[in-house]
Amino acid sequence: MRRLCLLAILAGTAACMTPAPDLPATPPAEPQTQALPTASPPSAESQRLAAYYERLQNDLLTQGLLRGDGGGPDTQFTDTILARNFIRIALFNEYRDDSDFRTAQSTVSNLRRWAEPIRMQIEFGDTVAFAQRDRDSASVEAYAARLSRVTGVPISFGQPHPNYHVLFLGEDDRRAIEPRLRALIPSISAATVRAIVELPRDQLCVVIGSFDPGQSTYRKAIAIIRAEHPSLMRSACIHEELAQGMGLANDSPGARPSIFNDDEEFALLTTHDEMLLRMLYDPRLQAGMDPATAAPIARQIAREMMAQGAS
């Protein structure tokens, strides 16, 4: 799915959103008549969104999209392709720093990543079903362990002073999230807050990365995932937003097999994407490197990776 990468340097934040593809027009679905127990019942609008996303997921699956197989003989790639994809995804942003988050405009970026252990915390809005919270927590924890293995960045849960927050929010929860956002990242821009609070239904999920002005290492991150998503789209958002929050901020139409692409073909992190993450955290690359410096190193790492895979 396509990630929309937004930067606001004055606020020291970077955000990536995932928009939904167009869906053929159909009559609005009726709100669900039953819901799992929650602390606060979801509104009729939230229930309509849940029906919309269920229909969207089914439509994508019917088209053979949202693949979870990681690719096959039809998606083979070379070291040249891997390096090209890394440069495009890790060293470019999809939005200008002063963007209003509505019109994409690709800009060059220095390499950004985490330099300290990640202390992850999962939070739920009041309208998220209790049974779903257990499933979501297990999914995030399992995937975070995978990201940690791939990148070498320690990721833990239940630690004091968390710096990576994963929020599962229903429509009503998200519209009231501004105070929480400002408490987590006091420097967050008004434009970023507004983009999240007023998130249109075609934006599936979002991640925000915060860094000190003039620096290129992340200090905090917030991933926001809609509680209305059905199971596979929910997993897709977990995979792409948490991975983007590690520093792969852009997407590329040429990246395949990859979730860092806007064609919806793959829902879950692929082997190709794991290689991009390993490249990002290779010690030969450093946070703050510009593309001219990082690109030849990335090409060398890609050659080594592909040679190892072929041996």
PDB file of N, CA and C in Angstrom, residues 46-139:
ATOM      1  N   SER A  46     -18.650   4.994  12.799  1.00  0.00           N
ATOM      2  CA  SER A  46     -17.585   3.992  12.931  1.00  0.00           C
ATOM      3  C   SER A  46     -18.032   2.653  12.368  1.00  0.00           C
ATOM      4  N   GLN A  47     -19.256   2.275  12.612  1.00  0.00           N
ATOM      5  CA  GLN A  47     -19.776   1.013  12.084  1.00  0.00           C
ATOM      6  C   GLN A  47     -19.890   1.051  10.560  1.00  0.00           C
ATOM      7  N   ARG A  48     -20.249   2.202  10.007  1.00  0.00           N
ATOM      8  CA  ARG A  48     -20.289   2.328   8.555  1.00  0.00           C
ATOM      9  C   ARG A  48     -18.885   2.210   7.957  1.00  0.00           C
ATOM     10  N   LEU A  49     -17.902   2.792   8.643  1.00  0.00           N
ATOM     11  CA  LEU A  49     -16.519   2.667   8.179  1.00  0.00           C
ATOM     12  C   LEU A  49     -16.065   1.206   8.206  1.00  0.00           C
ATOM     13  N   ALA A  50     -16.428   0.486   9.252  1.00  0.00           N
ATOM     14  CA  ALA A  50     -16.053  -0.928   9.349  1.00  0.00           C
ATOM     15  C   ALA A  50     -16.626  -1.709   8.171  1.00  0.00           C
ATOM     16  N   ALA A  51     -17.863  -1.421   7.797  1.00  0.00           N
ATOM     17  CA  ALA A  51     -18.467  -2.090   6.650  1.00  0.00           C
ATOM     18  C   ALA A  51     -17.754  -1.709   5.357  1.00  0.00           C
ATOM     19  N   TYR A  52     -17.383  -0.440   5.238  1.00  0.00           N
ATOM     20  CA  TYR A  52     -16.653   0.024   4.039  1.00  0.00           C
ATOM     21  C   TYR A  52     -15.308  -0.685   3.907  1.00  0.00           C
ATOM     22  N   TYR A  53     -14.556  -0.770   5.003  1.00  0.00           N
ATOM     23  CA  TYR A  53     -13.233  -1.394   4.924  1.00  0.00           C
ATOM     24  C   TYR A  53     -13.326  -2.902   4.695  1.00  0.00           C
ATOM     25  N   GLU A  54     -14.368  -3.526   5.202  1.00  0.00           N
ATOM     26  CA  GLU A  54     -14.579  -4.947   4.921  1.00  0.00           C
ATOM     27  C   GLU A  54     -14.814  -5.141   3.423  1.00  0.00           C
ATOM     28  N   ARG A  55     -15.610  -4.279   2.848  1.00  0.00           N
ATOM     29  CA  ARG A  55     -15.880  -4.360   1.414  1.00  0.00           C
ATOM     30  C   ARG A  55     -14.616  -4.061   0.610  1.00  0.00           C
ATOM     31  N   LEU A  56     -13.825  -3.097   1.070  1.00  0.00           N
ATOM     32  CA  LEU A  56     -12.583  -2.764   0.388  1.00  0.00           C
ATOM     33  C   LEU A  56     -11.607  -3.939   0.420  1.00  0.00           C
ATOM     34  N   GLN A  57     -11.457  -4.568   1.570  1.00  0.00           N
ATOM     35  CA  GLN A  57     -10.560  -5.719   1.674  1.00  0.00           C
ATOM     36  C   GLN A  57     -11.007  -6.832   0.724  1.00  0.00           C
ATOM     37  N   ASN A  58     -12.296  -7.127   0.701  1.00  0.00           N
ATOM     38  CA  ASN A  58     -12.800  -8.173  -0.183  1.00  0.00           C
ATOM     39  C   ASN A  58     -12.549  -7.838  -1.638  1.00  0.00           C
ATOM     40  N   ASP A  59     -12.691  -6.558  -1.997  1.00  0.00           N
ATOM     41  CA  ASP A  59     -12.467  -6.135  -3.376  1.00  0.00           C
ATOM     42  C   ASP A  59     -11.001  -6.328  -3.763  1.00  0.00           C
ATOM     43  N   LEU A  60     -10.092  -5.967  -2.888  1.00  0.00           N
ATOM     44  CA  LEU A  60      -8.663  -6.126  -3.171  1.00  0.00           C
ATOM     45  C   LEU A  60      -8.281  -7.597  -3.285  1.00  0.00           C
ATOM     46  N   LEU A  61      -8.820  -8.413  -2.412  1.00  0.00           N
ATOM     47  CA  LEU A  61      -8.519  -9.844  -2.470  1.00  0.00           C
ATOM     48  C   LEU A  61      -9.051 -10.461  -3.762  1.00  0.00           C
ATOM     49  N   THR A  62     -10.206 -10.021  -4.203  1.00  0.00           N
ATOM     50  CA  THR A  62     -10.768 -10.515  -5.453  1.00  0.00           C
ATOM     51  C   THR A  62      -9.855 -10.191  -6.635  1.00  0.00           C
ATOM     52  N   GLN A  63      -9.134  -9.083  -6.546  1.00  0.00           N
ATOM     53  CA  GLN A  63      -8.209  -8.686  -7.608  1.00  0.00           C
ATOM     54  C   GLN A  63      -6.842  -9.363  -7.476  1.00  0.00           C
ATOM     55  N   GLY A  64      -6.688 -10.235  -6.479  1.00  0.00           N
ATOM     56  CA  GLY A  64      -5.407 -10.900  -6.282  1.00  0.00           C
ATOM     57  C   GLY A  64      -4.386 -10.045  -5.564  1.00  0.00           C
ATOM     58  N   LEU A  65      -4.843  -9.003  -4.889  1.00  0.00           N
ATOM     59  CA  LEU A  65      -3.952  -8.098  -4.168  1.00  0.00           C
ATOM     60  C   LEU A  65      -3.896  -8.474  -2.689  1.00  0.00           C
ATOM     61  N   LEU A  66      -3.184  -7.667  -1.912  1.00  0.00           N
ATOM     62  CA  LEU A  66      -2.968  -7.924  -0.488  1.00  0.00           C
ATOM     63  C   LEU A  66      -2.311  -9.298  -0.278  1.00  0.00           C
ATOM     64  N   ARG A  67      -1.335  -9.595  -1.106  1.00  0.00           N
ATOM     65  CA  ARG A  67      -0.651 -10.883  -1.013  1.00  0.00           C
ATOM     66  C   ARG A  67       0.152 -10.978   0.283  1.00  0.00           C
ATOM     67  N   GLY A  68       0.218 -12.183   0.801  1.00  0.00           N
ATOM     68  CA  GLY A  68       1.002 -12.434   2.002  1.00  0.00           C
ATOM     69  C   GLY A  68       2.087 -13.460   1.787  1.00  0.00           C
ATOM     70  N   ASP A  69       2.350 -13.803   0.493  1.00  0.00           N
ATOM     71  CA  ASP A  69       3.310 -14.861   0.195  1.00  0.00           C
ATOM     72  C   ASP A  69       4.739 -14.361   0.059  1.00  0.00           C
ATOM     73  N   GLY A  70       4.946 -13.047   0.085  1.00  0.00           N
ATOM     74  CA  GLY A  70       6.300 -12.514   0.004  1.00  0.00           C
ATOM     75  C   GLY A  70       6.886 -12.489  -1.390  1.00  0.00           C
ATOM     76  N   GLY A  71       6.146 -12.932  -2.389  1.00  0.00           N
ATOM     77  CA  GLY A  71       6.647 -12.930  -3.753  1.00  0.00           C
ATOM     78  C   GLY A  71       7.009 -14.325  -4.223  1.00  0.00           C
ATOM     79  N   GLY A  72       7.335 -14.445  -5.495  1.00  0.00           N
ATOM     80  CA  GLY A  72       7.672 -15.740  -6.075  1.00  0.00           C
ATOM     81  C   GLY A  72       8.540 -15.559  -7.298  1.00  0.00           C
ATOM     82  N   PRO A  73       8.536 -16.533  -8.207  1.00  0.00           N
ATOM     83  CA  PRO A  73       9.358 -16.426  -9.417  1.00  0.00           C
ATOM     84  C   PRO A  73       9.051 -15.180 -10.247  1.00  0.00           C
ATOM     85  N   ASP A  74       7.841 -14.660 -10.119  1.00  0.00           N
ATOM     86  CA  ASP A  74       7.461 -13.478 -10.895  1.00  0.00           C
ATOM     87  C   ASP A  74       7.962 -12.177 -10.281  1.00  0.00           C
ATOM     88  N   THR A  75       8.581 -12.250  -9.115  1.00  0.00           N
ATOM     89  CA  THR A  75       9.012 -11.021  -8.433  1.00  0.00           C
ATOM     90  C   THR A  75      10.492 -11.057  -8.069  1.00  0.00           C
ATOM     91  N   GLN A  76      11.297 -11.751  -8.846  1.00  0.00           N
ATOM     92  CA  GLN A  76      12.729 -11.795  -8.563  1.00  0.00           C
ATOM     93  C   GLN A  76      13.362 -10.432  -8.824  1.00  0.00           C
ATOM     94  N   PHE A  77      14.431 -10.132  -8.092  1.00  0.00           N
ATOM     95  CA  PHE A  77      15.095  -8.841  -8.225  1.00  0.00           C
ATOM     96  C   PHE A  77      16.605  -9.032  -8.112  1.00  0.00           C
ATOM     97  N   THR A  78      17.337  -8.050  -8.602  1.00  0.00           N
ATOM     98  CA  THR A  78      18.800  -8.086  -8.599  1.00  0.00           C
ATOM     99  C   THR A  78      19.340  -7.135  -7.545  1.00  0.00           C
ATOM    100  N   ASP A  79      20.655  -7.165  -7.335  1.00  0.00           N
ATOM    101  CA  ASP A  79      21.276  -6.233  -6.389  1.00  0.00           C
ATOM    102  C   ASP A  79      21.107  -4.794  -6.860  1.00  0.00           C
ATOM    103  N   THR A  80      21.121  -4.577  -8.175  1.00  0.00           N
ATOM    104  CA  THR A  80      20.922  -3.222  -8.709  1.00  0.00           C
ATOM    105  C   THR A  80      19.528  -2.710  -8.378  1.00  0.00           C
ATOM    106  N   ILE A  81      18.526  -3.577  -8.540  1.00  0.00           N
ATOM    107  CA  ILE A  81      17.152  -3.190  -8.212  1.00  0.00           C
ATOM    108  C   ILE A  81      17.003  -2.953  -6.717  1.00  0.00           C
ATOM    109  N   LEU A  82      17.608  -3.826  -5.907  1.00  0.00           N
ATOM    110  CA  LEU A  82      17.511  -3.675  -4.453  1.00  0.00           C
ATOM    111  C   LEU A  82      18.118  -2.345  -4.010  1.00  0.00           C
ATOM    112  N   ALA A  83      19.295  -2.014  -4.531  1.00  0.00           N
ATOM    113  CA  ALA A  83      19.942  -0.750  -4.163  1.00  0.00           C
ATOM    114  C   ALA A  83      19.116   0.442  -4.628  1.00  0.00           C
ATOM    115  N   ARG A  84      18.584   0.360  -5.847  1.00  0.00           N
ATOM    116  CA  ARG A  84      17.755   1.456  -6.357  1.00  0.00           C
ATOM    117  C   ARG A  84      16.534   1.667  -5.475  1.00  0.00           C
ATOM    118  N   ASN A  85      15.886   0.576  -5.076  1.00  0.00           N
ATOM    119  CA  ASN A  85      14.711   0.694  -4.215  1.00  0.00           C
ATOM    120  C   ASN A  85      15.075   1.286  -2.866  1.00  0.00           C
ATOM    121  N   PHE A  86      16.212   0.876  -2.316  1.00  0.00           N
ATOM    122  CA  PHE A  86      16.637   1.425  -1.020  1.00  0.00           C
ATOM    123  C   PHE A  86      16.841   2.935  -1.119  1.00  0.00           C
ATOM    124  N   ILE A  87      17.541   3.361  -2.146  1.00  0.00           N
ATOM    125  CA  ILE A  87      17.823   4.789  -2.292  1.00  0.00           C
ATOM    126  C   ILE A  87      16.525   5.576  -2.396  1.00  0.00           C
ATOM    127  N   ARG A  88      15.584   5.054  -3.158  1.00  0.00           N
ATOM    128  CA  ARG A  88      14.332   5.773  -3.354  1.00  0.00           C
ATOM    129  C   ARG A  88      13.478   5.789  -2.092  1.00  0.00           C
ATOM    130  N   ILE A  89      13.505   4.714  -1.332  1.00  0.00           N
ATOM    131  CA  ILE A  89      12.624   4.595  -0.169  1.00  0.00           C
ATOM    132  C   ILE A  89      13.239   5.201   1.089  1.00  0.00           C
ATOM    133  N   ALA A  90      14.540   5.047   1.280  1.00  0.00           N
ATOM    134  CA  ALA A  90      15.188   5.518   2.510  1.00  0.00           C
ATOM    135  C   ALA A  90      15.730   6.933   2.403  1.00  0.00           C
ATOM    136  N   LEU A  91      15.928   7.434   1.197  1.00  0.00           N
ATOM    137  CA  LEU A  91      16.615   8.712   1.034  1.00  0.00           C
ATOM    138  C   LEU A  91      15.771   9.761   0.313  1.00  0.00           C
ATOM    139  N   PHE A  92      14.471   9.533   0.288  1.00  0.00           N
ATOM    140  CA  PHE A  92      13.534  10.521  -0.257  1.00  0.00           C
ATOM    141  C   PHE A  92      12.318  10.591   0.653  1.00  0.00           C
ATOM    142  N   ASN A  93      11.685  11.765   0.673  1.00  0.00           N
ATOM    143  CA  ASN A  93      10.406  11.949   1.346  1.00  0.00           C
ATOM    144  C   ASN A  93       9.341  12.161   0.289  1.00  0.00           C
ATOM    145  N   GLU A  94       8.119  11.804   0.611  1.00  0.00           N
ATOM    146  CA  GLU A  94       7.047  11.967  -0.362  1.00  0.00           C
ATOM    147  C   GLU A  94       6.421  13.353  -0.301  1.00  0.00           C
ATOM    148  N   TYR A  95       6.662  14.091   0.794  1.00  0.00           N
ATOM    149  CA  TYR A  95       6.081  15.420   0.952  1.00  0.00           C
ATOM    150  C   TYR A  95       7.159  16.427   1.336  1.00  0.00           C
ATOM    151  N   ARG A  96       6.993  17.659   0.911  1.00  0.00           N
ATOM    152  CA  ARG A  96       7.863  18.733   1.344  1.00  0.00           C
ATOM    153  C   ARG A  96       7.676  18.973   2.835  1.00  0.00           C
ATOM    154  N   ASP A  97       8.697  19.592   3.449  1.00  0.00           N
ATOM    155  CA  ASP A  97       8.644  19.829   4.889  1.00  0.00           C
ATOM    156  C   ASP A  97       7.492  20.751   5.289  1.00  0.00           C
ATOM    157  N   ASP A  98       7.105  21.664   4.396  1.00  0.00           N
ATOM    158  CA  ASP A  98       6.024  22.597   4.729  1.00  0.00           C
ATOM    159  C   ASP A  98       4.705  22.182   4.092  1.00  0.00           C
ATOM    160  N   SER A  99       4.583  20.881   3.817  1.00  0.00           N
ATOM    161  CA  SER A  99       3.408  20.387   3.116  1.00  0.00           C
ATOM    162  C   SER A  99       2.147  20.520   3.957  1.00  0.00           C
ATOM    163  N   ASP A 100       1.024  20.659   3.239  1.00  0.00           N
ATOM    164  CA  ASP A 100      -0.275  20.598   3.907  1.00  0.00           C
ATOM    165  C   ASP A 100      -0.823  19.179   3.897  1.00  0.00           C
ATOM    166  N   PHE A 101       0.025  18.227   3.462  1.00  0.00           N
ATOM    167  CA  PHE A 101      -0.307  16.796   3.467  1.00  0.00           C
ATOM    168  C   PHE A 101      -1.367  16.417   2.444  1.00  0.00           C
ATOM    169  N   ARG A 102      -1.595  17.277   1.456  1.00  0.00           N
ATOM    170  CA  ARG A 102      -2.615  16.968   0.465  1.00  0.00           C
ATOM    171  C   ARG A 102      -2.014  16.684  -0.911  1.00  0.00           C
ATOM    172  N   THR A 103      -0.904  17.334  -1.223  1.00  0.00           N
ATOM    173  CA  THR A 103      -0.286  17.165  -2.536  1.00  0.00           C
ATOM    174  C   THR A 103       1.119  16.617  -2.376  1.00  0.00           C
ATOM    175  N   ALA A 104       1.352  15.410  -2.902  1.00  0.00           N
ATOM    176  CA  ALA A 104       2.663  14.787  -2.784  1.00  0.00           C
ATOM    177  C   ALA A 104       3.682  15.512  -3.658  1.00  0.00           C
ATOM    178  N   GLN A 105       4.885  15.682  -3.130  1.00  0.00           N
ATOM    179  CA  GLN A 105       5.987  16.270  -3.875  1.00  0.00           C
ATOM    180  C   GLN A 105       7.282  15.681  -3.327  1.00  0.00           C
ATOM    181  N   SER A 106       7.863  14.742  -4.063  1.00  0.00           N
ATOM    182  CA  SER A 106       9.030  14.010  -3.579  1.00  0.00           C
ATOM    183  C   SER A 106      10.211  14.949  -3.381  1.00  0.00           C
ATOM    184  N   THR A 107      10.884  14.801  -2.237  1.00  0.00           N
ATOM    185  CA  THR A 107      12.053  15.609  -1.924  1.00  0.00           C
ATOM    186  C   THR A 107      13.157  14.720  -1.378  1.00  0.00           C
ATOM    187  N   VAL A 108      14.394  15.149  -1.582  1.00  0.00           N
ATOM    188  CA  VAL A 108      15.550  14.400  -1.089  1.00  0.00           C
ATOM    189  C   VAL A 108      15.616  14.496   0.425  1.00  0.00           C
ATOM    190  N   SER A 109      16.052  13.414   1.070  1.00  0.00           N
ATOM    191  CA  SER A 109      16.179  13.393   2.525  1.00  0.00           C
ATOM    192  C   SER A 109      17.490  12.731   2.920  1.00  0.00           C
ATOM    193  N   ASN A 110      18.047  13.153   4.033  1.00  0.00           N
ATOM    194  CA  ASN A 110      19.167  12.421   4.606  1.00  0.00           C
ATOM    195  C   ASN A 110      18.659  11.135   5.245  1.00  0.00           C
ATOM    196  N   LEU A 111      19.551  10.195   5.436  1.00  0.00           N
ATOM    197  CA  LEU A 111      19.177   8.909   6.039  1.00  0.00           C
ATOM    198  C   LEU A 111      18.763   9.112   7.489  1.00  0.00           C
ATOM    199  N   ARG A 112      17.625   8.527   7.856  1.00  0.00           N
ATOM    200  CA  ARG A 112      17.095   8.639   9.217  1.00  0.00           C
ATOM    201  C   ARG A 112      16.816   7.263   9.775  1.00  0.00           C
ATOM    202  N   ARG A 113      17.088   7.076  11.052  1.00  0.00           N
ATOM    203  CA  ARG A 113      16.839   5.793  11.701  1.00  0.00           C
ATOM    204  C   ARG A 113      16.943   5.980  13.214  1.00  0.00           C
ATOM    205  N   TRP A 114      16.697   4.911  13.956  1.00  0.00           N
ATOM    206  CA  TRP A 114      16.805   4.933  15.411  1.00  0.00           C
ATOM    207  C   TRP A 114      18.250   4.666  15.827  1.00  0.00           C
ATOM    208  N   ALA A 115      18.686   5.392  16.848  1.00  0.00           N
ATOM    209  CA  ALA A 115      20.021   5.164  17.398  1.00  0.00           C
ATOM    210  C   ALA A 115      19.949   4.643  18.828  1.00  0.00           C
ATOM    211  N   GLU A 116      18.754   4.555  19.389  1.00  0.00           N
ATOM    212  CA  GLU A 116      18.576   4.082  20.753  1.00  0.00           C
ATOM    213  C   GLU A 116      17.547   2.961  20.774  1.00  0.00           C
ATOM    214  N   PRO A 117      17.529   2.156  21.821  1.00  0.00           N
ATOM    215  CA  PRO A 117      16.525   1.086  21.907  1.00  0.00           C
ATOM    216  C   PRO A 117      15.114   1.650  21.843  1.00  0.00           C
ATOM    217  N   ILE A 118      14.236   0.883  21.263  1.00  0.00           N
ATOM    218  CA  ILE A 118      12.832   1.278  21.158  1.00  0.00           C
ATOM    219  C   ILE A 118      12.064   0.671  22.324  1.00  0.00           C
ATOM    220  N   ARG A 119      11.326   1.519  23.017  1.00  0.00           N
ATOM    221  CA  ARG A 119      10.450   1.088  24.104  1.00  0.00           C
ATOM    222  C   ARG A 119       9.016   1.287  23.613  1.00  0.00           C
ATOM    223  N   MET A 120       8.410   0.214  23.170  1.00  0.00           N
ATOM    224  CA  MET A 120       7.123   0.295  22.494  1.00  0.00           C
ATOM    225  C   MET A 120       5.971   0.160  23.490  1.00  0.00           C
ATOM    226  N   GLN A 121       4.919   0.905  23.225  1.00  0.00           N
ATOM    227  CA  GLN A 121       3.716   0.843  24.053  1.00  0.00           C
ATOM    228  C   GLN A 121       2.497   0.803  23.142  1.00  0.00           C
ATOM    229  N   ILE A 122       1.572  -0.098  23.445  1.00  0.00           N
ATOM    230  CA  ILE A 122       0.348  -0.250  22.661  1.00  0.00           C
ATOM    231  C   ILE A 122      -0.803   0.379  23.440  1.00  0.00           C
ATOM    232  N   GLU A 123      -1.586   1.217  22.775  1.00  0.00           N
ATOM    233  CA  GLU A 123      -2.725   1.873  23.407  1.00  0.00           C
ATOM    234  C   GLU A 123      -3.975   1.643  22.567  1.00  0.00           C
ATOM    235  N   PHE A 124      -5.117   1.640  23.227  1.00  0.00           N
ATOM    236  CA  PHE A 124      -6.385   1.413  22.549  1.00  0.00           C
ATOM    237  C   PHE A 124      -7.391   2.495  22.914  1.00  0.00           C
ATOM    238  N   GLY A 125      -8.148   2.915  21.902  1.00  0.00           N
ATOM    239  CA  GLY A 125      -9.252   3.818  22.155  1.00  0.00           C
ATOM    240  C   GLY A 125     -10.378   3.093  22.860  1.00  0.00           C
ATOM    241  N   ASP A 126     -11.259   3.849  23.472  1.00  0.00           N
ATOM    242  CA  ASP A 126     -12.358   3.252  24.242  1.00  0.00           C
ATOM    243  C   ASP A 126     -13.291   2.415  23.384  1.00  0.00           C
ATOM    244  N   THR A 127     -13.356   2.691  22.081  1.00  0.00           N
ATOM    245  CA  THR A 127     -14.303   1.971  21.233  1.00  0.00           C
ATOM    246  C   THR A 127     -13.730   0.677  20.645  1.00  0.00           C
ATOM    247  N   VAL A 128     -12.488   0.335  20.992  1.00  0.00           N
ATOM    248  CA  VAL A 128     -11.888  -0.897  20.474  1.00  0.00           C
ATOM    249  C   VAL A 128     -12.355  -2.075  21.321  1.00  0.00           C
ATOM    250  N   ALA A 129     -12.870  -3.103  20.671  1.00  0.00           N
ATOM    251  CA  ALA A 129     -13.394  -4.268  21.380  1.00  0.00           C
ATOM    252  C   ALA A 129     -12.315  -4.915  22.232  1.00  0.00           C
ATOM    253  N   PHE A 130     -12.693  -5.367  23.437  1.00  0.00           N
ATOM    254  CA  PHE A 130     -11.722  -5.948  24.364  1.00  0.00           C
ATOM    255  C   PHE A 130     -11.027  -7.175  23.772  1.00  0.00           C
ATOM    256  N   ALA A 131     -11.789  -8.043  23.108  1.00  0.00           N
ATOM    257  CA  ALA A 131     -11.182  -9.236  22.522  1.00  0.00           C
ATOM    258  C   ALA A 131     -10.198  -8.860  21.424  1.00  0.00           C
ATOM    259  N   GLN A 132     -10.513  -7.796  20.673  1.00  0.00           N
ATOM    260  CA  GLN A 132      -9.617  -7.355  19.605  1.00  0.00           C
ATOM    261  C   GLN A 132      -8.313  -6.800  20.173  1.00  0.00           C
ATOM    262  N   ARG A 133      -8.373  -6.207  21.343  1.00  0.00           N
ATOM    263  CA  ARG A 133      -7.152  -5.656  21.946  1.00  0.00           C
ATOM    264  C   ARG A 133      -6.120  -6.751  22.194  1.00  0.00           C
ATOM    265  N   ASP A 134      -6.572  -7.910  22.650  1.00  0.00           N
ATOM    266  CA  ASP A 134      -5.639  -9.013  22.887  1.00  0.00           C
ATOM    267  C   ASP A 134      -4.998  -9.462  21.582  1.00  0.00           C
ATOM    268  N   ARG A 135      -5.793  -9.568  20.529  1.00  0.00           N
ATOM    269  CA  ARG A 135      -5.253  -9.995  19.233  1.00  0.00           C
ATOM    270  C   ARG A 135      -4.279  -8.960  18.679  1.00  0.00           C
ATOM    271  N   ASP A 136      -4.629  -7.688  18.792  1.00  0.00           N
ATOM    272  CA  ASP A 136      -3.753  -6.643  18.273  1.00  0.00           C
ATOM    273  C   ASP A 136      -2.438  -6.592  19.048  1.00  0.00           C
ATOM    274  N   SER A 137      -2.512  -6.725  20.355  1.00  0.00           N
ATOM    275  CA  SER A 137      -1.287  -6.704  21.170  1.00  0.00           C
ATOM    276  C   SER A 137      -0.357  -7.843  20.777  1.00  0.00           C
ATOM    277  N   ALA A 138      -0.927  -9.039  20.587  1.00  0.00           N
ATOM    278  CA  ALA A 138      -0.105 -10.185  20.194  1.00  0.00           C
ATOM    279  C   ALA A 138       0.514  -9.960  18.819  1.00  0.00           C
ATOM    280  N   SER A 139      -0.252  -9.383  17.891  1.00  0.00           N
ATOM    281  CA  SER A 139       0.270  -9.134  16.547  1.00  0.00           C
ATOM    282  C   SER A 139       1.421  -8.127  16.572  1.00  0.00           C
TER     283      SER A 139
END
